Each structure stands twice: as C-alpha cells, then as structure tokens.
Coordinates of C-alpha atoms in Angstrom, one line a residue:
M1 CA 0.0 0.0 0.0
G2 CA 1.1 3.5 -0.7
S3 CA 0.8 6.5 1.6
T4 CA -0.6 9.1 -0.9
D5 CA -3.5 11.1 0.4
P6 CA -4.1 9.0 3.5
A7 CA -7.4 10.7 4.4
G8 CA -9.0 10.5 0.9
D9 CA -11.1 8.1 -1.0
D10 CA -8.2 6.8 -3.1
F11 CA -6.4 5.6 0.1
W12 CA -9.5 3.8 1.3
E13 CA -10.0 2.2 -2.1
R14 CA -6.5 0.8 -1.8
V15 CA -7.4 -0.6 1.6
R16 CA -10.5 -2.2 0.2
A17 CA -8.5 -3.9 -2.5
E18 CA -6.6 -5.7 0.3
Y19 CA -9.8 -7.5 1.3
P20 CA -11.9 -10.2 -0.3
E21 CA -15.3 -9.2 -1.6
Q22 CA -18.1 -9.8 0.9
R23 CA -20.9 -11.5 -1.0
P24 CA -23.7 -12.3 -1.3
L25 CA -24.4 -10.3 1.9
L26 CA -23.4 -6.8 2.8
N27 CA -21.3 -7.6 5.9
L28 CA -22.3 -5.3 8.8
N29 CA -21.3 -7.7 11.5
N30 CA -17.5 -7.3 11.6
A31 CA -17.7 -7.1 15.4
A32 CA -18.2 -10.9 15.4
V33 CA -15.4 -11.7 13.0
S34 CA -13.8 -9.6 10.3
P35 CA -12.8 -11.0 7.0
P36 CA -9.0 -11.6 6.8
P37 CA -7.2 -9.5 4.2
L38 CA -6.2 -11.4 1.0
A39 CA -2.5 -11.6 2.1
V40 CA -3.6 -13.1 5.4
E41 CA -5.8 -15.7 3.7
Q42 CA -3.0 -16.7 1.3
A43 CA -0.5 -17.0 4.1
A44 CA -2.8 -19.4 6.0
I45 CA -3.5 -21.4 2.9
D46 CA 0.2 -21.7 2.0
A47 CA 1.1 -22.7 5.6
Y48 CA -1.6 -25.3 5.6
R49 CA -0.3 -26.8 2.4
L50 CA 3.2 -26.7 3.9
V51 CA 1.9 -28.6 7.0
S52 CA 0.3 -31.2 4.7
R53 CA 3.6 -32.2 3.1
N54 CA 5.4 -33.1 6.4
P55 CA 3.1 -32.3 9.4
D56 CA 5.3 -33.3 12.3
V57 CA 8.4 -31.4 10.9
N58 CA 6.8 -28.4 9.2
M59 CA 4.4 -27.5 12.1
W60 CA 6.8 -27.7 15.0
Q61 CA 10.2 -27.1 13.4
K62 CA 9.3 -24.5 10.7
L63 CA 6.1 -22.6 11.4
D64 CA 6.5 -22.4 15.1
T65 CA 9.9 -20.8 14.8
A66 CA 8.2 -17.6 13.6
L67 CA 6.2 -17.2 16.7
P68 CA 8.7 -15.2 18.8
D69 CA 8.8 -12.6 16.0
V70 CA 5.0 -12.6 15.9
K71 CA 4.8 -11.9 19.6
A72 CA 7.3 -9.1 19.2
Q73 CA 5.1 -7.5 16.5
L74 CA 2.0 -7.8 18.7
A75 CA 3.9 -6.4 21.7
Q76 CA 4.5 -3.2 19.6
L77 CA 0.8 -2.9 18.9
I78 CA -0.5 -3.5 22.5
D79 CA 2.5 -1.8 24.2
C80 CA 3.9 -4.6 26.4
E81 CA 6.9 -6.9 26.4
P82 CA 6.9 -10.0 24.1
D83 CA 7.4 -12.2 27.1
E84 CA 4.0 -11.0 28.5
I85 CA 2.1 -12.4 25.5
A86 CA 0.5 -15.8 25.2
L87 CA -1.1 -16.9 21.9
N88 CA -4.4 -18.8 22.0
R89 CA -7.6 -19.3 20.0
N90 CA -9.8 -16.4 21.1
S91 CA -10.9 -14.0 23.8
T92 CA -13.0 -16.6 25.6
E93 CA -10.0 -18.9 26.0
G94 CA -7.8 -16.1 27.2
L95 CA -10.4 -14.8 29.7
C96 CA -11.0 -18.3 31.1
T97 CA -7.3 -18.6 31.5
A98 CA -7.3 -15.6 33.7
I99 CA -10.6 -16.3 35.5
F100 CA -9.7 -19.9 36.4
G101 CA -6.0 -19.1 36.9
I102 CA -6.2 -16.4 39.6
P103 CA -5.8 -18.0 43.1
L104 CA -8.9 -17.2 45.2
S105 CA -10.4 -18.5 48.4
A106 CA -13.9 -18.9 49.7
G107 CA -15.3 -15.4 50.6
D108 CA -13.1 -13.5 48.2
Q109 CA -15.2 -11.1 46.0
V110 CA -15.0 -10.5 42.3
V111 CA -16.8 -7.5 40.8
V112 CA -18.4 -7.8 37.4
S113 CA -21.1 -6.0 35.5
A114 CA -24.4 -7.4 34.1
W115 CA -23.2 -6.3 30.7
D116 CA -20.0 -8.5 30.6
Y117 CA -19.8 -11.2 27.9
P118 CA -22.1 -14.2 28.9
S119 CA -19.3 -16.8 29.0
V120 CA -17.3 -14.5 31.3
L121 CA -20.1 -14.2 33.7
A122 CA -20.7 -18.0 33.5
A123 CA -17.0 -18.7 34.3
W124 CA -17.0 -16.5 37.4
R125 CA -20.3 -18.0 38.6
Q126 CA -18.8 -21.4 38.1
R127 CA -16.0 -20.5 40.5
Q128 CA -18.6 -19.1 42.8
E129 CA -20.6 -22.4 42.8
R130 CA -17.5 -24.6 43.1
E131 CA -15.2 -22.6 45.4
G132 CA -17.4 -20.3 47.4
I133 CA -16.1 -17.0 46.0
E134 CA -18.7 -14.2 45.8
V135 CA -19.6 -12.5 42.5
V136 CA -20.8 -8.9 43.0
T137 CA -22.4 -6.9 40.2
A138 CA -21.8 -3.2 39.6
D139 CA -25.1 -1.7 38.6
F140 CA -25.2 0.9 35.8
D141 CA -26.7 1.5 32.3
L142 CA -24.7 1.6 29.1
M143 CA -25.9 5.1 28.4
D144 CA -24.8 6.4 31.8
S145 CA -21.9 8.8 32.0
D146 CA -18.3 7.7 32.6
E147 CA -18.6 9.3 36.1
D148 CA -21.7 7.2 36.9
I149 CA -20.0 4.0 35.7
V150 CA -16.9 4.7 37.9
A151 CA -19.2 5.4 40.8
A152 CA -21.0 2.1 40.3
Y153 CA -17.8 0.1 40.4
T154 CA -16.5 2.2 43.3
A155 CA -19.7 1.3 45.3
A156 CA -19.3 -2.4 44.6
L157 CA -15.7 -2.6 45.9
T158 CA -15.2 -3.8 49.5
P159 CA -12.2 -4.9 51.6
H160 CA -12.9 -8.4 50.3
T161 CA -12.7 -7.6 46.6
R162 CA -9.8 -9.4 44.9
V163 CA -10.6 -9.0 41.2
L164 CA -12.3 -6.4 39.1
Q165 CA -13.6 -7.8 35.8
L166 CA -13.9 -5.1 33.1
T167 CA -15.1 -5.0 29.5
H168 CA -13.2 -2.3 27.6
M169 CA -15.9 -2.0 24.9
Y170 CA -19.2 -3.8 25.3
H171 CA -20.0 -5.9 22.2
W172 CA -23.7 -5.3 22.7
T173 CA -23.6 -1.6 21.9
G174 CA -20.0 -0.5 21.4
R175 CA -20.0 1.5 24.7
V176 CA -16.4 2.1 25.9
V177 CA -15.8 2.4 29.6
P178 CA -13.1 4.5 31.3
A179 CA -10.9 1.4 31.8
E180 CA -7.7 3.4 32.7
T181 CA -9.6 5.1 35.6
L182 CA -11.1 1.8 36.7
C183 CA -7.8 0.0 36.7
R184 CA -6.3 2.8 38.8
L185 CA -9.2 2.5 41.2
A186 CA -8.6 -1.2 41.5
R187 CA -4.8 -0.8 42.1
E188 CA -5.6 1.7 44.9
N189 CA -7.9 -1.0 46.4
G190 CA -5.3 -3.7 46.1
T191 CA -7.5 -5.4 43.5
L192 CA -6.4 -7.3 40.4
T193 CA -7.9 -6.4 37.0
V194 CA -9.0 -8.6 34.1
V195 CA -9.8 -6.6 31.0
D196 CA -11.8 -8.0 28.1
G197 CA -10.4 -6.1 25.1
A198 CA -12.0 -8.2 22.4
Q199 CA -13.7 -5.2 20.7
I200 CA -11.0 -2.6 21.4
F201 CA -7.7 -4.0 20.2
A202 CA -6.9 -3.0 16.6
Q203 CA -10.1 -0.9 16.3
M204 CA -8.7 2.0 18.3
P205 CA -5.4 2.7 20.2
V206 CA -4.8 0.8 23.4
S207 CA -1.8 0.5 25.6
F208 CA -1.3 -2.3 28.2
R209 CA 1.2 -0.1 30.1
D210 CA -1.1 2.9 30.2
L211 CA -4.1 0.9 31.3
G212 CA -2.2 -0.6 34.2
C213 CA -4.3 -3.8 34.2
D214 CA -3.0 -7.3 35.2
Y215 CA -4.6 -9.3 32.4
Y216 CA -5.7 -8.0 28.9
V217 CA -7.4 -10.4 26.5
T218 CA -8.4 -10.0 22.9
S219 CA -9.2 -11.8 19.7
L220 CA -7.0 -11.3 16.7
H221 CA -9.6 -12.3 14.2
K222 CA -11.9 -9.4 14.9
W223 CA -10.5 -5.9 14.1
M224 CA -6.9 -6.9 13.2
G225 CA -8.1 -9.5 10.6
A226 CA -6.0 -12.5 11.5
P227 CA -7.4 -15.9 10.6
V228 CA -10.4 -17.1 12.6
G229 CA -9.1 -18.9 15.7
N230 CA -6.4 -16.6 16.9
G231 CA -6.4 -14.8 20.2
M232 CA -3.9 -13.0 22.6
L233 CA -3.6 -13.0 26.3
V234 CA -1.3 -10.4 27.9
V235 CA -0.3 -11.1 31.5
G236 CA 1.7 -8.6 33.5
R237 CA 5.1 -10.0 34.3
D238 CA 4.6 -9.8 38.0
R239 CA 1.4 -12.0 37.7
I240 CA 2.7 -14.8 35.5
D241 CA 4.2 -17.1 38.1
A242 CA 1.2 -16.8 40.5
T243 CA -1.4 -17.6 37.8
W244 CA -2.4 -21.2 37.1
P245 CA -2.5 -22.2 33.4
L246 CA -5.9 -23.3 32.0
L247 CA -4.3 -26.5 30.6
A248 CA -1.4 -28.2 32.3
P249 CA 1.8 -27.8 30.3
F250 CA 3.2 -30.9 28.5
D251 CA 6.7 -30.1 29.8
P252 CA 7.7 -29.4 33.4
P253 CA 5.7 -26.3 34.2
P254 CA 7.8 -23.3 33.2
L255 CA 7.4 -20.2 35.3
R256 CA 7.0 -17.9 32.3
I257 CA 4.4 -16.9 29.7
D258 CA 4.8 -20.2 27.8
K259 CA 2.6 -22.0 30.2
F260 CA -0.4 -20.1 28.8
D261 CA 0.4 -20.7 25.2
H262 CA -1.6 -22.6 22.6
W263 CA 0.8 -25.6 22.4
N264 CA -0.5 -26.9 25.7
L265 CA -3.6 -27.9 23.8
G266 CA -1.6 -30.8 22.3
T267 CA -2.0 -30.8 18.5
Y268 CA -3.5 -27.6 17.1
N269 CA -3.7 -25.9 13.7
S270 CA -0.5 -24.0 13.6
A271 CA -1.1 -22.9 10.0
L272 CA -3.7 -20.4 11.2
Q273 CA -1.0 -18.5 13.1
A274 CA 0.9 -17.9 9.9
G275 CA -1.7 -15.3 9.1
I276 CA -1.0 -13.2 12.2
A277 CA 2.2 -11.5 10.9
P278 CA 0.7 -10.3 7.6
A279 CA -2.4 -9.1 9.5
A280 CA -0.3 -7.1 11.9
R281 CA 1.8 -5.7 9.0
L282 CA -1.3 -4.3 7.2
H283 CA -2.6 -3.0 10.4
R284 CA 0.6 -1.0 11.0
E285 CA 0.6 0.2 7.4
I286 CA -2.8 1.7 7.7
G287 CA -2.2 2.9 11.3
V288 CA -4.5 2.4 14.2
Q289 CA -5.3 6.1 14.6
R290 CA -6.4 6.3 11.0
I291 CA -8.4 3.0 11.4
H292 CA -10.2 4.4 14.4
A293 CA -10.9 7.7 12.7
R294 CA -12.3 5.9 9.7
L295 CA -14.6 3.6 11.7
R296 CA -15.9 6.5 13.7
E297 CA -16.5 8.4 10.5
L298 CA -18.5 5.5 8.9
T299 CA -20.6 5.1 12.1
R300 CA -21.5 8.8 12.2
Y301 CA -22.2 8.8 8.5
W302 CA -24.8 6.0 8.5
V303 CA -26.4 7.1 11.8
D304 CA -26.9 10.6 10.4
L305 CA -28.6 9.1 7.4
A306 CA -30.9 6.9 9.5
R307 CA -31.9 9.5 12.1
D308 CA -35.2 10.4 10.3
I309 CA -36.4 6.8 9.8
P310 CA -39.6 6.4 11.8
G311 CA -39.0 4.9 15.3
F312 CA -35.2 4.9 15.0
R313 CA -33.6 4.8 18.4
L314 CA -29.8 4.6 19.0
H315 CA -28.5 2.9 22.1
T316 CA -24.8 3.9 21.7
P317 CA -23.3 7.3 22.9
L318 CA -22.4 9.1 19.7
D319 CA -20.8 12.3 20.8
T320 CA -17.5 10.8 22.1
E321 CA -14.1 10.3 20.6
N322 CA -14.3 6.7 21.9
L323 CA -17.0 5.9 19.3
G324 CA -15.9 3.2 17.0
A325 CA -17.6 0.8 14.5
V326 CA -20.0 -0.9 16.9
T327 CA -23.5 0.5 17.5
L328 CA -26.9 -0.8 18.5
F329 CA -30.2 0.6 17.3
S330 CA -33.8 -0.4 17.5
I331 CA -37.0 0.6 15.7
D332 CA -39.9 1.4 18.0
H333 CA -43.1 -0.8 17.7
L334 CA -41.4 -3.4 15.5
D335 CA -40.0 -6.9 16.1
N336 CA -36.4 -6.1 15.7
R337 CA -35.5 -9.8 15.3
A338 CA -37.9 -10.0 12.3
L339 CA -36.3 -6.8 11.0
E340 CA -32.9 -8.4 11.0
Q341 CA -34.3 -11.3 9.0
E342 CA -36.1 -9.1 6.5
L343 CA -32.9 -7.0 5.9
R344 CA -30.9 -10.2 5.2
E345 CA -33.4 -12.2 3.2
T346 CA -34.9 -9.4 1.0
H347 CA -32.0 -6.9 0.8
Q348 CA -28.9 -9.1 1.5
V349 CA -27.8 -6.8 4.3
H350 CA -26.4 -8.7 7.4
T351 CA -26.7 -7.0 10.8
K352 CA -26.8 -8.8 14.1
Y353 CA -29.8 -9.0 16.5
R354 CA -28.7 -8.5 20.1
E355 CA -30.8 -8.9 23.3
V356 CA -29.5 -8.2 26.8
R357 CA -31.5 -7.0 29.8
H358 CA -33.8 -4.3 28.6
L359 CA -32.1 -3.8 25.3
R360 CA -33.3 -5.4 22.0
G361 CA -32.0 -4.2 18.7
L362 CA -29.7 -4.6 15.7
R363 CA -25.9 -4.3 16.1
V364 CA -24.2 -2.6 13.1
S365 CA -20.4 -2.8 12.8
P366 CA -18.9 -1.8 9.4
G367 CA -15.4 -2.8 8.5
V368 CA -12.5 -0.5 7.6
Y369 CA -12.7 -1.8 4.0
M370 CA -16.3 -0.6 3.5
R371 CA -17.5 2.2 1.2
K372 CA -20.0 4.9 2.2
D373 CA -22.2 3.9 -0.7
E374 CA -22.6 0.5 0.9
L375 CA -23.9 2.2 4.0
D376 CA -26.2 4.2 1.8
R377 CA -27.6 0.9 0.5
F378 CA -28.1 -0.4 4.1
V379 CA -29.9 2.7 5.3
A380 CA -32.1 2.7 2.1
A381 CA -33.0 -0.9 2.8
L382 CA -33.7 -0.2 6.4
S383 CA -35.9 2.8 5.5
E384 CA -37.9 0.8 3.0
V385 CA -38.6 -2.1 5.4
V386 CA -39.6 0.3 8.3
Q387 CA -41.8 2.4 6.2
K388 CA -43.6 -0.7 4.8
E389 CA -44.1 -2.1 8.2
Y390 CA -45.2 1.2 9.7
A391 CA -47.7 1.7 6.8
A392 CA -49.1 -1.8 7.4
R393 CA -49.7 -0.9 11.1
G394 CA -51.0 2.6 10.5
L395 CA -48.0 4.0 12.4
R396 CA -46.0 7.2 11.7

C-alpha cells in the first residue's frame, strides 16, 4: 500500500483492495469476526499446504519458529513486552485462563457488570458455585456517563474484593468504559484487573502499560483481521508465576508466559498462526489512529442518514471520541429480530440482532474496508422495510 492522500477516497479504495469481496451479503457484523485480508488468507493457505507435506516437521520445526517474532510484533501494537504475551484461540479462552487461573479463596469477592460477555459471567459464577467466592455486580446502564460508571464500580468494591472484571468495549452496543480510571481505582484498592479487550484491540489505540491492568485479553480475528481462531492474552510480568494455566503444560511447568500458550492444547492448527504477521503488518501500514478515525466516520455517516427513519432509536453514545464501528439501534413498535431477517433475506444486508437485559436491537459494525455507498444501501433498505411495516400498522 502507498501512503498518498491518507485521508482521501483513493487511500480507502486501496485498503478495500486488500480484502476479499463480501458476498452475497453486505457484511455489517464485523464485530463478530472480520474477513482476513487477502494476504492473510493466502499466508494461512500456504502454511496449511506446507503442513500437509510433512506435518510433524513443518508444524513444530518450521512454522512455530516464527512465533517469537509474531509476539514481538504484537507487543508493539499493544505496548507490552513480548514475554508477557501468550497466543491462544480467542478471547473466551484467554479470559477463562485468567478467570480460572487467579488464586482465590472462599469469601473472596469478584466485581463484574451485568453487561459483561455471557461466557465471562458464567465462568465467574462457576467459580462461585465450586469454590465459594462471591460474585458482586456493579449496577449501571450503558448510556450512563463515565462518572456514573466509575461510581457504580466504586460502590461495589469492598475490603474483600480481589478481582475487578472489566469489559473495555461492550460488544452489545459499542460502549467504551473508562478502563484506565477503573484500573487505577482497582490498584488503589489492592485489587487485580482482568480486561476484556475483544472489541477494542486494533479498532482503536490501546496501551497495556497505560491501562495498568493485570490481564488483557483479545481476539486477533476481529479488528486486526488474523485468521479465525487466533487470540492473545497479555499477563503482567509480576502476575505470570502466580497464575495457574488453564491447561497443564506438557513439559515441566515453566514459570514464564509459555505455560499459557496454545501448544498446551496438544496438536493444534499452527497454520492459522501464519496469518498473524501479515495481518499485523497491514494494520501497521494503515495505522490504528487512522483506522479508528475511519470507523468513527463511517458510524456517524450511517447514523446521520438513519436519524429520520420512523421509530429509529440509537443505544450507543455518539458524541464521544471513543466511538468506533460498533453501535446498537432499534425501531420502535417493530419486532427487531424480524427486522434483521427481512434485511438479510430481502435486501442481502447482514446485521446482528442482540438482546440483553432491557435492550433489544440490531448491532451494526462496518469494517474499515467498507465504502460509504454501501452504508447508503443499508440505510435505504432499512428505511424501505420500516416504512412498509409502519404503513401496514398505521404508524408514523
């Protein structure tokens, strides 16, 4: 990629050329999994073919030799040391490594929010049922102010709190919490922090050092575009030895980051990891600041177009620099799950129905490779469906 006119349409057309066409559906669910760039796809295919020729040799003695450099590249992106990074399959695996690996005793408290990822909450509650720890919920709404969210977590902390579980960006609505402030609050309370960064990493700038958390977890197949099945766990150096691995190591347990790495699974698909380096390379070439600005621009663009659609209601704070690609909206008086189906089946537009607590709506998450005219197509389809349904019901 060249660097000419980095803010203009020509630049973003070159970015688009790096990605496979999304068809037959217009893909507005990149928050689940983004398509890998073409170079990433090819790297994984080439590596898989290499494995097929001599699996035992080519996996362990060739492909795996590149992993220290891969960790070094990721360390630059997340701002940590390479020996604080473990590679795994996804955020859930990394989060469960931290959740089940932190030593806790009966009566110790862990603070979560009701908005955390369902498998995260289930993991902590499993520890509660098996070990007698206490899971405490900080109570707030995703449209509350940062100050109100900090106050809710502050109110939940007690002298018995040992872990603060945080979601940096909620996948439901794209709301970003003041994670740096909350991690500082936890440190002042003598509390460990586990941060779910599945939606933040590679979508907007993030620094493990600046956050000051103990564990940071993300998926590499979301906003960085690595092959599906790649994740990263960052563990602060002073927490590595005290944390149990999720899977017992094959070799005598090393007191270093290796004990959390993917190879403790036994045999795994190492060819998928060959796509991490080219994904990281393209990410650096575009630049995370530029990626974030583009995603914020695309979100504000389509929302501005959709504002006048009857019943349109946005559930994501828009007037913030922390806005990214992920938003949730609903249409008053309509079955939003049926709306999702109609957009997909009639207009070939793929959004994602989300339901949590009192929220029900469609999540929209464009990728950095998308054109504005595709968002025009989405909003036009949405307007057509809503107006037809409102007319049928005699609504305005």
